[in-house]
Amino acid sequence: MLKKNKLVELRSSFPGVPLIILGCFLLSSRAKEFKTRLGIFLHKSELGTESGNVSKFEWGSKQSKEKFVPEDVLGWKESFDHLLSSKSGIAAFRAFLKTEFSDENLEFWLACEEFKKIQSTSKLASKAQRIFDEFICSEAPKEVNIDHETRELTQKNLQGATATCFDEAQGKTRTLMEKDSYPRFLRSAAYRDLVEQACAASTSQSGGQCSHT
């Protein structure tokens, strides 16, 4: 589903253009945008984190702090867990989700993972409220798609915030990504291009053949 605010932005810029045409424009631009983003990743890109650290990665670069290696790319299709365990996989998946205007699900999942690492009780409570305000509450700026019962349960959990207070909501968004966004990511032309290049790089190094079907 197209994000309403994206259509609103376009409508304000082009007030005379019908909404249906603006919607078609957004849909047609997604594939090109995703391919462009991942094309940049294939060469020299910067992967930012919430902590402000930046690491560069490119194909087999010895200078890179983090390698965007063929085996990693080919492994993303093995399971959603494999994709989420790869920093470059998360970066590629995020780029895809941005083209669908649904990256809030991944951002929420990542925020929950970082939240679980917090040791201080006071910091846990304040961070929990920030995450709730950003992703869970009604009309949140990055509101995730969860049912009313899960939203209410999460809100109650904030009264005594623990490392597990977002588990139910995080699980729902993860399942949604795994069943919906992840299969589309694997079927996308951009990911198929990545696989082809990964196979080419792999076979040139090993001299064997690469199977990616």
mmCIF file with all atom_site columns, C-alpha atoms in Angstrom:
data_model
loop_
_atom_site.group_PDB
_atom_site.id
_atom_site.type_symbol
_atom_site.label_atom_id
_atom_site.label_alt_id
_atom_site.label_comp_id
_atom_site.label_asym_id
_atom_site.label_entity_id
_atom_site.label_seq_id
_atom_site.pdbx_PDB_ins_code
_atom_site.Cartn_x
_atom_site.Cartn_y
_atom_site.Cartn_z
_atom_site.occupancy
_atom_site.B_iso_or_equiv
_atom_site.pdbx_formal_charge
_atom_site.auth_seq_id
_atom_site.auth_comp_id
_atom_site.auth_asym_id
_atom_site.auth_atom_id
_atom_site.pdbx_PDB_model_num
ATOM 1   C CA . MET A 1 1   ? 0.000  0.000   0.000   1.00 0.00 ? 1   MET A CA 1
ATOM 2   C CA . LEU A 1 2   ? 1.322  3.460   -0.881  1.00 0.00 ? 2   LEU A CA 1
ATOM 3   C CA . LYS A 1 3   ? 2.081  5.719   2.046   1.00 0.00 ? 3   LYS A CA 1
ATOM 4   C CA . LYS A 1 4   ? -0.507 8.469   2.285   1.00 0.00 ? 4   LYS A CA 1
ATOM 5   C CA . ASN A 1 5   ? 2.039  11.156  3.151   1.00 0.00 ? 5   ASN A CA 1
ATOM 6   C CA . LYS A 1 6   ? 3.981  10.454  -0.067  1.00 0.00 ? 6   LYS A CA 1
ATOM 7   C CA . LEU A 1 7   ? 0.854  11.089  -2.111  1.00 0.00 ? 7   LEU A CA 1
ATOM 8   C CA . VAL A 1 8   ? 0.110  14.185  -0.073  1.00 0.00 ? 8   VAL A CA 1
ATOM 9   C CA . GLU A 1 9   ? 3.590  15.542  -0.778  1.00 0.00 ? 9   GLU A CA 1
ATOM 10  C CA . LEU A 1 10  ? 3.216  14.950  -4.502  1.00 0.00 ? 10  LEU A CA 1
ATOM 11  C CA . ARG A 1 11  ? -0.265 16.421  -4.542  1.00 0.00 ? 11  ARG A CA 1
ATOM 12  C CA . SER A 1 12  ? 0.986  19.610  -2.870  1.00 0.00 ? 12  SER A CA 1
ATOM 13  C CA . SER A 1 13  ? 3.729  19.880  -5.489  1.00 0.00 ? 13  SER A CA 1
ATOM 14  C CA . PHE A 1 14  ? 1.417  19.070  -8.410  1.00 0.00 ? 14  PHE A CA 1
ATOM 15  C CA . PRO A 1 15  ? -2.045 20.273  -7.342  1.00 0.00 ? 15  PRO A CA 1
ATOM 16  C CA . GLY A 1 16  ? -3.539 19.895  -10.805 1.00 0.00 ? 16  GLY A CA 1
ATOM 17  C CA . VAL A 1 17  ? -2.598 16.250  -11.297 1.00 0.00 ? 17  VAL A CA 1
ATOM 18  C CA . PRO A 1 18  ? -5.194 13.566  -10.341 1.00 0.00 ? 18  PRO A CA 1
ATOM 19  C CA . LEU A 1 19  ? -4.291 11.289  -7.437  1.00 0.00 ? 19  LEU A CA 1
ATOM 20  C CA . ILE A 1 20  ? -4.513 8.163   -9.581  1.00 0.00 ? 20  ILE A CA 1
ATOM 21  C CA . ILE A 1 21  ? -1.782 9.472   -11.871 1.00 0.00 ? 21  ILE A CA 1
ATOM 22  C CA . LEU A 1 22  ? 0.419  10.403  -8.919  1.00 0.00 ? 22  LEU A CA 1
ATOM 23  C CA . GLY A 1 23  ? -0.099 6.905   -7.494  1.00 0.00 ? 23  GLY A CA 1
ATOM 24  C CA . CYS A 1 24  ? 0.929  5.303   -10.777 1.00 0.00 ? 24  CYS A CA 1
ATOM 25  C CA . PHE A 1 25  ? 4.019  7.474   -10.840 1.00 0.00 ? 25  PHE A CA 1
ATOM 26  C CA . LEU A 1 26  ? 5.056  6.269   -7.373  1.00 0.00 ? 26  LEU A CA 1
ATOM 27  C CA . LEU A 1 27  ? 4.508  2.632   -8.293  1.00 0.00 ? 27  LEU A CA 1
ATOM 28  C CA . SER A 1 28  ? 6.459  2.850   -11.538 1.00 0.00 ? 28  SER A CA 1
ATOM 29  C CA . SER A 1 29  ? 9.415  4.548   -9.860  1.00 0.00 ? 29  SER A CA 1
ATOM 30  C CA . ARG A 1 30  ? 9.901  1.863   -7.185  1.00 0.00 ? 30  ARG A CA 1
ATOM 31  C CA . ALA A 1 31  ? 11.819 -0.730  -9.214  1.00 0.00 ? 31  ALA A CA 1
ATOM 32  C CA . LYS A 1 32  ? 14.151 1.857   -10.716 1.00 0.00 ? 32  LYS A CA 1
ATOM 33  C CA . GLU A 1 33  ? 14.829 3.413   -7.311  1.00 0.00 ? 33  GLU A CA 1
ATOM 34  C CA . PHE A 1 34  ? 15.596 0.045   -5.703  1.00 0.00 ? 34  PHE A CA 1
ATOM 35  C CA . LYS A 1 35  ? 17.937 -0.989  -8.512  1.00 0.00 ? 35  LYS A CA 1
ATOM 36  C CA . THR A 1 36  ? 19.740 2.336   -8.257  1.00 0.00 ? 36  THR A CA 1
ATOM 37  C CA . ARG A 1 37  ? 20.183 1.992   -4.493  1.00 0.00 ? 37  ARG A CA 1
ATOM 38  C CA . LEU A 1 38  ? 21.596 -1.524  -4.724  1.00 0.00 ? 38  LEU A CA 1
ATOM 39  C CA . GLY A 1 39  ? 23.738 -0.552  -7.695  1.00 0.00 ? 39  GLY A CA 1
ATOM 40  C CA . ILE A 1 40  ? 25.428 1.937   -5.417  1.00 0.00 ? 40  ILE A CA 1
ATOM 41  C CA . PHE A 1 41  ? 25.907 -0.800  -2.810  1.00 0.00 ? 41  PHE A CA 1
ATOM 42  C CA . LEU A 1 42  ? 27.689 -2.949  -5.409  1.00 0.00 ? 42  LEU A CA 1
ATOM 43  C CA . HIS A 1 43  ? 30.431 -0.378  -5.830  1.00 0.00 ? 43  HIS A CA 1
ATOM 44  C CA . LYS A 1 44  ? 31.253 1.874   -2.915  1.00 0.00 ? 44  LYS A CA 1
ATOM 45  C CA . SER A 1 45  ? 28.667 2.746   -0.329  1.00 0.00 ? 45  SER A CA 1
ATOM 46  C CA . GLU A 1 46  ? 28.337 3.820   3.233   1.00 0.00 ? 46  GLU A CA 1
ATOM 47  C CA . LEU A 1 47  ? 26.249 1.860   5.715   1.00 0.00 ? 47  LEU A CA 1
ATOM 48  C CA . GLY A 1 48  ? 25.185 4.100   8.613   1.00 0.00 ? 48  GLY A CA 1
ATOM 49  C CA . THR A 1 49  ? 24.012 2.939   12.017  1.00 0.00 ? 49  THR A CA 1
ATOM 50  C CA . GLU A 1 50  ? 21.970 4.651   14.703  1.00 0.00 ? 50  GLU A CA 1
ATOM 51  C CA . SER A 1 51  ? 25.112 5.118   16.783  1.00 0.00 ? 51  SER A CA 1
ATOM 52  C CA . GLY A 1 52  ? 26.617 7.249   14.021  1.00 0.00 ? 52  GLY A CA 1
ATOM 53  C CA . ASN A 1 53  ? 29.285 4.715   13.025  1.00 0.00 ? 53  ASN A CA 1
ATOM 54  C CA . VAL A 1 54  ? 29.810 4.302   9.317   1.00 0.00 ? 54  VAL A CA 1
ATOM 55  C CA . SER A 1 55  ? 31.403 1.349   7.571   1.00 0.00 ? 55  SER A CA 1
ATOM 56  C CA . LYS A 1 56  ? 32.115 0.940   3.880   1.00 0.00 ? 56  LYS A CA 1
ATOM 57  C CA . PHE A 1 57  ? 31.633 -2.214  1.905   1.00 0.00 ? 57  PHE A CA 1
ATOM 58  C CA . GLU A 1 58  ? 32.160 -3.291  -1.694  1.00 0.00 ? 58  GLU A CA 1
ATOM 59  C CA . TRP A 1 59  ? 32.797 -6.508  -3.562  1.00 0.00 ? 59  TRP A CA 1
ATOM 60  C CA . GLY A 1 60  ? 35.769 -8.311  -2.016  1.00 0.00 ? 60  GLY A CA 1
ATOM 61  C CA . SER A 1 61  ? 37.538 -5.097  -1.035  1.00 0.00 ? 61  SER A CA 1
ATOM 62  C CA . LYS A 1 62  ? 40.448 -5.676  1.338   1.00 0.00 ? 62  LYS A CA 1
ATOM 63  C CA . GLN A 1 63  ? 40.143 -2.073  2.463   1.00 0.00 ? 63  GLN A CA 1
ATOM 64  C CA . SER A 1 64  ? 36.511 -2.440  3.458   1.00 0.00 ? 64  SER A CA 1
ATOM 65  C CA . LYS A 1 65  ? 35.698 -2.847  7.116   1.00 0.00 ? 65  LYS A CA 1
ATOM 66  C CA . GLU A 1 66  ? 32.758 -4.974  6.038   1.00 0.00 ? 66  GLU A CA 1
ATOM 67  C CA . LYS A 1 67  ? 32.815 -7.104  2.884   1.00 0.00 ? 67  LYS A CA 1
ATOM 68  C CA . PHE A 1 68  ? 29.842 -7.399  0.595   1.00 0.00 ? 68  PHE A CA 1
ATOM 69  C CA . VAL A 1 69  ? 30.856 -10.940 -0.308  1.00 0.00 ? 69  VAL A CA 1
ATOM 70  C CA . PRO A 1 70  ? 29.192 -13.281 -2.852  1.00 0.00 ? 70  PRO A CA 1
ATOM 71  C CA . GLU A 1 71  ? 28.553 -16.021 -0.292  1.00 0.00 ? 71  GLU A CA 1
ATOM 72  C CA . ASP A 1 72  ? 26.641 -13.544 1.845   1.00 0.00 ? 72  ASP A CA 1
ATOM 73  C CA . VAL A 1 73  ? 24.419 -12.391 -1.018  1.00 0.00 ? 73  VAL A CA 1
ATOM 74  C CA . LEU A 1 74  ? 23.664 -15.958 -2.092  1.00 0.00 ? 74  LEU A CA 1
ATOM 75  C CA . GLY A 1 75  ? 22.839 -16.891 1.496   1.00 0.00 ? 75  GLY A CA 1
ATOM 76  C CA . TRP A 1 76  ? 20.125 -14.262 1.896   1.00 0.00 ? 76  TRP A CA 1
ATOM 77  C CA . LYS A 1 77  ? 17.624 -16.469 0.085   1.00 0.00 ? 77  LYS A CA 1
ATOM 78  C CA . GLU A 1 78  ? 18.223 -19.414 2.419   1.00 0.00 ? 78  GLU A CA 1
ATOM 79  C CA . SER A 1 79  ? 16.125 -17.925 5.199   1.00 0.00 ? 79  SER A CA 1
ATOM 80  C CA . PHE A 1 80  ? 14.865 -14.632 6.565   1.00 0.00 ? 80  PHE A CA 1
ATOM 81  C CA . ASP A 1 81  ? 17.004 -15.226 9.670   1.00 0.00 ? 81  ASP A CA 1
ATOM 82  C CA . HIS A 1 82  ? 20.079 -15.438 7.455   1.00 0.00 ? 82  HIS A CA 1
ATOM 83  C CA . LEU A 1 83  ? 19.202 -12.110 5.844   1.00 0.00 ? 83  LEU A CA 1
ATOM 84  C CA . LEU A 1 84  ? 18.646 -10.409 9.207   1.00 0.00 ? 84  LEU A CA 1
ATOM 85  C CA . SER A 1 85  ? 21.951 -11.724 10.538  1.00 0.00 ? 85  SER A CA 1
ATOM 86  C CA . SER A 1 86  ? 23.825 -9.979  7.721   1.00 0.00 ? 86  SER A CA 1
ATOM 87  C CA . LYS A 1 87  ? 24.564 -6.255  8.021   1.00 0.00 ? 87  LYS A CA 1
ATOM 88  C CA . SER A 1 88  ? 24.845 -5.875  4.260   1.00 0.00 ? 88  SER A CA 1
ATOM 89  C CA . GLY A 1 89  ? 21.692 -7.974  3.881   1.00 0.00 ? 89  GLY A CA 1
ATOM 90  C CA . ILE A 1 90  ? 19.817 -5.614  6.173   1.00 0.00 ? 90  ILE A CA 1
ATOM 91  C CA . ALA A 1 91  ? 21.130 -2.664  4.158   1.00 0.00 ? 91  ALA A CA 1
ATOM 92  C CA . ALA A 1 92  ? 19.914 -4.189  0.898   1.00 0.00 ? 92  ALA A CA 1
ATOM 93  C CA . PHE A 1 93  ? 16.559 -5.182  2.400   1.00 0.00 ? 93  PHE A CA 1
ATOM 94  C CA . ARG A 1 94  ? 16.139 -1.677  3.826   1.00 0.00 ? 94  ARG A CA 1
ATOM 95  C CA . ALA A 1 95  ? 16.766 -0.200  0.371   1.00 0.00 ? 95  ALA A CA 1
ATOM 96  C CA . PHE A 1 96  ? 14.044 -2.445  -1.028  1.00 0.00 ? 96  PHE A CA 1
ATOM 97  C CA . LEU A 1 97  ? 11.574 -1.563  1.727   1.00 0.00 ? 97  LEU A CA 1
ATOM 98  C CA . LYS A 1 98  ? 12.178 2.132   1.135   1.00 0.00 ? 98  LYS A CA 1
ATOM 99  C CA . THR A 1 99  ? 11.003 1.705   -2.456  1.00 0.00 ? 99  THR A CA 1
ATOM 100 C CA . GLU A 1 100 ? 7.776  0.257   -1.045  1.00 0.00 ? 100 GLU A CA 1
ATOM 101 C CA . PHE A 1 101 ? 7.547  2.978   1.608   1.00 0.00 ? 101 PHE A CA 1
ATOM 102 C CA . SER A 1 102 ? 7.403  0.282   4.301   1.00 0.00 ? 102 SER A CA 1
ATOM 103 C CA . ASP A 1 103 ? 10.833 0.461   5.907   1.00 0.00 ? 103 ASP A CA 1
ATOM 104 C CA . GLU A 1 104 ? 9.235  1.327   9.262   1.00 0.00 ? 104 GLU A CA 1
ATOM 105 C CA . ASN A 1 105 ? 8.722  -2.407  9.924   1.00 0.00 ? 105 ASN A CA 1
ATOM 106 C CA . LEU A 1 106 ? 12.445 -3.117  9.654   1.00 0.00 ? 106 LEU A CA 1
ATOM 107 C CA . GLU A 1 107 ? 13.379 0.044   11.539  1.00 0.00 ? 107 GLU A CA 1
ATOM 108 C CA . PHE A 1 108 ? 11.091 -1.002  14.391  1.00 0.00 ? 108 PHE A CA 1
ATOM 109 C CA . TRP A 1 109 ? 12.538 -4.522  14.450  1.00 0.00 ? 109 TRP A CA 1
ATOM 110 C CA . LEU A 1 110 ? 16.076 -3.121  14.599  1.00 0.00 ? 110 LEU A CA 1
ATOM 111 C CA . ALA A 1 111 ? 15.104 -0.655  17.322  1.00 0.00 ? 111 ALA A CA 1
ATOM 112 C CA . CYS A 1 112 ? 13.723 -3.540  19.391  1.00 0.00 ? 112 CYS A CA 1
ATOM 113 C CA . GLU A 1 113 ? 16.940 -5.509  18.949  1.00 0.00 ? 113 GLU A CA 1
ATOM 114 C CA . GLU A 1 114 ? 18.956 -2.562  20.260  1.00 0.00 ? 114 GLU A CA 1
ATOM 115 C CA . PHE A 1 115 ? 16.417 -2.002  23.040  1.00 0.00 ? 115 PHE A CA 1
ATOM 116 C CA . LYS A 1 116 ? 16.989 -5.507  24.402  1.00 0.00 ? 116 LYS A CA 1
ATOM 117 C CA . LYS A 1 117 ? 20.655 -4.707  24.966  1.00 0.00 ? 117 LYS A CA 1
ATOM 118 C CA . ILE A 1 118 ? 19.924 -1.881  27.428  1.00 0.00 ? 118 ILE A CA 1
ATOM 119 C CA . GLN A 1 119 ? 20.962 -2.732  30.998  1.00 0.00 ? 119 GLN A CA 1
ATOM 120 C CA . SER A 1 120 ? 19.880 0.392   32.900  1.00 0.00 ? 120 SER A CA 1
ATOM 121 C CA . THR A 1 121 ? 16.290 0.259   34.179  1.00 0.00 ? 121 THR A CA 1
ATOM 122 C CA . SER A 1 122 ? 15.832 4.018   33.863  1.00 0.00 ? 122 SER A CA 1
ATOM 123 C CA . LYS A 1 123 ? 17.163 4.072   30.326  1.00 0.00 ? 123 LYS A CA 1
ATOM 124 C CA . LEU A 1 124 ? 14.976 1.096   29.482  1.00 0.00 ? 124 LEU A CA 1
ATOM 125 C CA . ALA A 1 125 ? 11.823 2.964   30.471  1.00 0.00 ? 125 ALA A CA 1
ATOM 126 C CA . SER A 1 126 ? 12.668 6.166   28.600  1.00 0.00 ? 126 SER A CA 1
ATOM 127 C CA . LYS A 1 127 ? 13.772 4.303   25.472  1.00 0.00 ? 127 LYS A CA 1
ATOM 128 C CA . ALA A 1 128 ? 10.627 2.162   25.571  1.00 0.00 ? 128 ALA A CA 1
ATOM 129 C CA . GLN A 1 129 ? 8.470  5.280   25.537  1.00 0.00 ? 129 GLN A CA 1
ATOM 130 C CA . ARG A 1 130 ? 10.414 6.735   22.600  1.00 0.00 ? 130 ARG A CA 1
ATOM 131 C CA . ILE A 1 131 ? 10.027 3.548   20.599  1.00 0.00 ? 131 ILE A CA 1
ATOM 132 C CA . PHE A 1 132 ? 6.320  3.424   21.397  1.00 0.00 ? 132 PHE A CA 1
ATOM 133 C CA . ASP A 1 133 ? 5.816  7.060   20.354  1.00 0.00 ? 133 ASP A CA 1
ATOM 134 C CA . GLU A 1 134 ? 7.762  6.565   17.131  1.00 0.00 ? 134 GLU A CA 1
ATOM 135 C CA . PHE A 1 135 ? 6.366  3.226   15.957  1.00 0.00 ? 135 PHE A CA 1
ATOM 136 C CA . ILE A 1 136 ? 3.376  1.990   17.965  1.00 0.00 ? 136 ILE A CA 1
ATOM 137 C CA . CYS A 1 137 ? 1.015  4.739   19.059  1.00 0.00 ? 137 CYS A CA 1
ATOM 138 C CA . SER A 1 138 ? -1.794 5.844   16.792  1.00 0.00 ? 138 SER A CA 1
ATOM 139 C CA . GLU A 1 139 ? -0.589 8.339   14.170  1.00 0.00 ? 139 GLU A CA 1
ATOM 140 C CA . ALA A 1 140 ? 3.048  7.638   15.067  1.00 0.00 ? 140 ALA A CA 1
ATOM 141 C CA . PRO A 1 141 ? 5.482  9.072   12.485  1.00 0.00 ? 141 PRO A CA 1
ATOM 142 C CA . LYS A 1 142 ? 6.655  5.542   11.593  1.00 0.00 ? 142 LYS A CA 1
ATOM 143 C CA . GLU A 1 143 ? 3.566  3.606   12.637  1.00 0.00 ? 143 GLU A CA 1
ATOM 144 C CA . VAL A 1 144 ? 3.900  -0.142  12.060  1.00 0.00 ? 144 VAL A CA 1
ATOM 145 C CA . ASN A 1 145 ? 1.065  -2.374  10.948  1.00 0.00 ? 145 ASN A CA 1
ATOM 146 C CA . ILE A 1 146 ? -0.093 -4.275  14.039  1.00 0.00 ? 146 ILE A CA 1
ATOM 147 C CA . ASP A 1 147 ? -3.540 -5.146  15.361  1.00 0.00 ? 147 ASP A CA 1
ATOM 148 C CA . HIS A 1 148 ? -5.346 -3.185  18.057  1.00 0.00 ? 148 HIS A CA 1
ATOM 149 C CA . GLU A 1 149 ? -4.902 -5.887  20.698  1.00 0.00 ? 149 GLU A CA 1
ATOM 150 C CA . THR A 1 150 ? -1.135 -5.960  20.237  1.00 0.00 ? 150 THR A CA 1
ATOM 151 C CA . ARG A 1 151 ? -1.007 -2.181  20.379  1.00 0.00 ? 151 ARG A CA 1
ATOM 152 C CA . GLU A 1 152 ? -2.958 -2.140  23.633  1.00 0.00 ? 152 GLU A CA 1
ATOM 153 C CA . LEU A 1 153 ? -0.831 -4.911  25.149  1.00 0.00 ? 153 LEU A CA 1
ATOM 154 C CA . THR A 1 154 ? 2.367  -3.069  24.254  1.00 0.00 ? 154 THR A CA 1
ATOM 155 C CA . GLN A 1 155 ? 1.064  0.116   25.829  1.00 0.00 ? 155 GLN A CA 1
ATOM 156 C CA . LYS A 1 156 ? 0.278  -1.748  29.062  1.00 0.00 ? 156 LYS A CA 1
ATOM 157 C CA . ASN A 1 157 ? 3.774  -3.250  29.049  1.00 0.00 ? 157 ASN A CA 1
ATOM 158 C CA . LEU A 1 158 ? 5.246  0.239   29.230  1.00 0.00 ? 158 LEU A CA 1
ATOM 159 C CA . GLN A 1 159 ? 3.916  0.617   32.780  1.00 0.00 ? 159 GLN A CA 1
ATOM 160 C CA . GLY A 1 160 ? 6.655  -1.728  33.901  1.00 0.00 ? 160 GLY A CA 1
ATOM 161 C CA . ALA A 1 161 ? 9.070  -1.680  30.982  1.00 0.00 ? 161 ALA A CA 1
ATOM 162 C CA . THR A 1 162 ? 11.315 -4.704  30.607  1.00 0.00 ? 162 THR A CA 1
ATOM 163 C CA . ALA A 1 163 ? 13.528 -5.943  27.782  1.00 0.00 ? 163 ALA A CA 1
ATOM 164 C CA . THR A 1 164 ? 10.616 -8.060  26.528  1.00 0.00 ? 164 THR A CA 1
ATOM 165 C CA . CYS A 1 165 ? 7.874  -5.428  26.467  1.00 0.00 ? 165 CYS A CA 1
ATOM 166 C CA . PHE A 1 166 ? 7.952  -5.163  22.650  1.00 0.00 ? 166 PHE A CA 1
ATOM 167 C CA . ASP A 1 167 ? 8.279  -8.886  21.944  1.00 0.00 ? 167 ASP A CA 1
ATOM 168 C CA . GLU A 1 168 ? 4.683  -9.352  20.773  1.00 0.00 ? 168 GLU A CA 1
ATOM 169 C CA . ALA A 1 169 ? 4.722  -6.336  18.466  1.00 0.00 ? 169 ALA A CA 1
ATOM 170 C CA . GLN A 1 170 ? 8.199  -7.140  17.170  1.00 0.00 ? 170 GLN A CA 1
ATOM 171 C CA . GLY A 1 171 ? 7.138  -10.690 16.417  1.00 0.00 ? 171 GLY A CA 1
ATOM 172 C CA . LYS A 1 172 ? 4.099  -9.496  14.463  1.00 0.00 ? 172 LYS A CA 1
ATOM 173 C CA . THR A 1 173 ? 6.137  -7.117  12.300  1.00 0.00 ? 173 THR A CA 1
ATOM 174 C CA . ARG A 1 174 ? 8.808  -9.745  11.724  1.00 0.00 ? 174 ARG A CA 1
ATOM 175 C CA . THR A 1 175 ? 6.205  -12.256 10.557  1.00 0.00 ? 175 THR A CA 1
ATOM 176 C CA . LEU A 1 176 ? 4.709  -9.657  8.251   1.00 0.00 ? 176 LEU A CA 1
ATOM 177 C CA . MET A 1 177 ? 8.083  -8.926  6.678   1.00 0.00 ? 177 MET A CA 1
ATOM 178 C CA . GLU A 1 178 ? 8.950  -12.611 6.348   1.00 0.00 ? 178 GLU A CA 1
ATOM 179 C CA . LYS A 1 179 ? 5.673  -13.563 4.682   1.00 0.00 ? 179 LYS A CA 1
ATOM 180 C CA . ASP A 1 180 ? 5.160  -10.433 2.607   1.00 0.00 ? 180 ASP A CA 1
ATOM 181 C CA . SER A 1 181 ? 8.176  -8.193  1.950   1.00 0.00 ? 181 SER A CA 1
ATOM 182 C CA . TYR A 1 182 ? 10.935 -10.831 2.043   1.00 0.00 ? 182 TYR A CA 1
ATOM 183 C CA . PRO A 1 183 ? 9.525  -12.991 -0.805  1.00 0.00 ? 183 PRO A CA 1
ATOM 184 C CA . ARG A 1 184 ? 9.083  -9.880  -2.955  1.00 0.00 ? 184 ARG A CA 1
ATOM 185 C CA . PHE A 1 185 ? 12.651 -8.857  -2.194  1.00 0.00 ? 185 PHE A CA 1
ATOM 186 C CA . LEU A 1 186 ? 13.927 -12.245 -3.383  1.00 0.00 ? 186 LEU A CA 1
ATOM 187 C CA . ARG A 1 187 ? 11.835 -12.005 -6.568  1.00 0.00 ? 187 ARG A CA 1
ATOM 188 C CA . SER A 1 188 ? 12.936 -8.456  -7.348  1.00 0.00 ? 188 SER A CA 1
ATOM 189 C CA . ALA A 1 189 ? 15.042 -7.751  -10.412 1.00 0.00 ? 189 ALA A CA 1
ATOM 190 C CA . ALA A 1 190 ? 17.574 -5.908  -8.269  1.00 0.00 ? 190 ALA A CA 1
ATOM 191 C CA . TYR A 1 191 ? 18.214 -8.918  -6.025  1.00 0.00 ? 191 TYR A CA 1
ATOM 192 C CA . ARG A 1 192 ? 18.437 -11.218 -9.049  1.00 0.00 ? 192 ARG A CA 1
ATOM 193 C CA . ASP A 1 193 ? 21.073 -8.888  -10.470 1.00 0.00 ? 193 ASP A CA 1
ATOM 194 C CA . LEU A 1 194 ? 22.969 -9.089  -7.194  1.00 0.00 ? 194 LEU A CA 1
ATOM 195 C CA . VAL A 1 195 ? 22.843 -12.884 -7.320  1.00 0.00 ? 195 VAL A CA 1
ATOM 196 C CA . GLU A 1 196 ? 24.146 -12.939 -10.898 1.00 0.00 ? 196 GLU A CA 1
ATOM 197 C CA . GLN A 1 197 ? 27.057 -10.720 -9.942  1.00 0.00 ? 197 GLN A CA 1
ATOM 198 C CA . ALA A 1 198 ? 27.689 -12.741 -6.793  1.00 0.00 ? 198 ALA A CA 1
ATOM 199 C CA . CYS A 1 199 ? 27.817 -15.930 -8.857  1.00 0.00 ? 199 CYS A CA 1
ATOM 200 C CA . ALA A 1 200 ? 30.181 -14.337 -11.344 1.00 0.00 ? 200 ALA A CA 1
ATOM 201 C CA . ALA A 1 201 ? 32.470 -13.217 -8.547  1.00 0.00 ? 201 ALA A CA 1
ATOM 202 C CA . SER A 1 202 ? 32.281 -16.595 -6.828  1.00 0.00 ? 202 SER A CA 1
ATOM 203 C CA . THR A 1 203 ? 33.086 -18.637 -9.943  1.00 0.00 ? 203 THR A CA 1
ATOM 204 C CA . SER A 1 204 ? 35.960 -16.348 -10.907 1.00 0.00 ? 204 SER A CA 1
ATOM 205 C CA . GLN A 1 205 ? 37.519 -16.963 -7.508  1.00 0.00 ? 205 GLN A CA 1
ATOM 206 C CA . SER A 1 206 ? 36.892 -20.707 -7.267  1.00 0.00 ? 206 SER A CA 1
ATOM 207 C CA . GLY A 1 207 ? 36.866 -21.720 -10.911 1.00 0.00 ? 207 GLY A CA 1
ATOM 208 C CA . GLY A 1 208 ? 33.716 -23.783 -10.300 1.00 0.00 ? 208 GLY A CA 1
ATOM 209 C CA . GLN A 1 209 ? 30.079 -23.251 -11.092 1.00 0.00 ? 209 GLN A CA 1
ATOM 210 C CA . CYS A 1 210 ? 27.519 -21.333 -9.113  1.00 0.00 ? 210 CYS A CA 1
ATOM 211 C CA . SER A 1 211 ? 23.981 -22.619 -8.572  1.00 0.00 ? 211 SER A CA 1
ATOM 212 C CA . HIS A 1 212 ? 21.469 -19.953 -7.561  1.00 0.00 ? 212 HIS A CA 1
ATOM 213 C CA . THR A 1 213 ? 18.116 -21.398 -8.602  1.00 0.00 ? 213 THR A CA 1
#
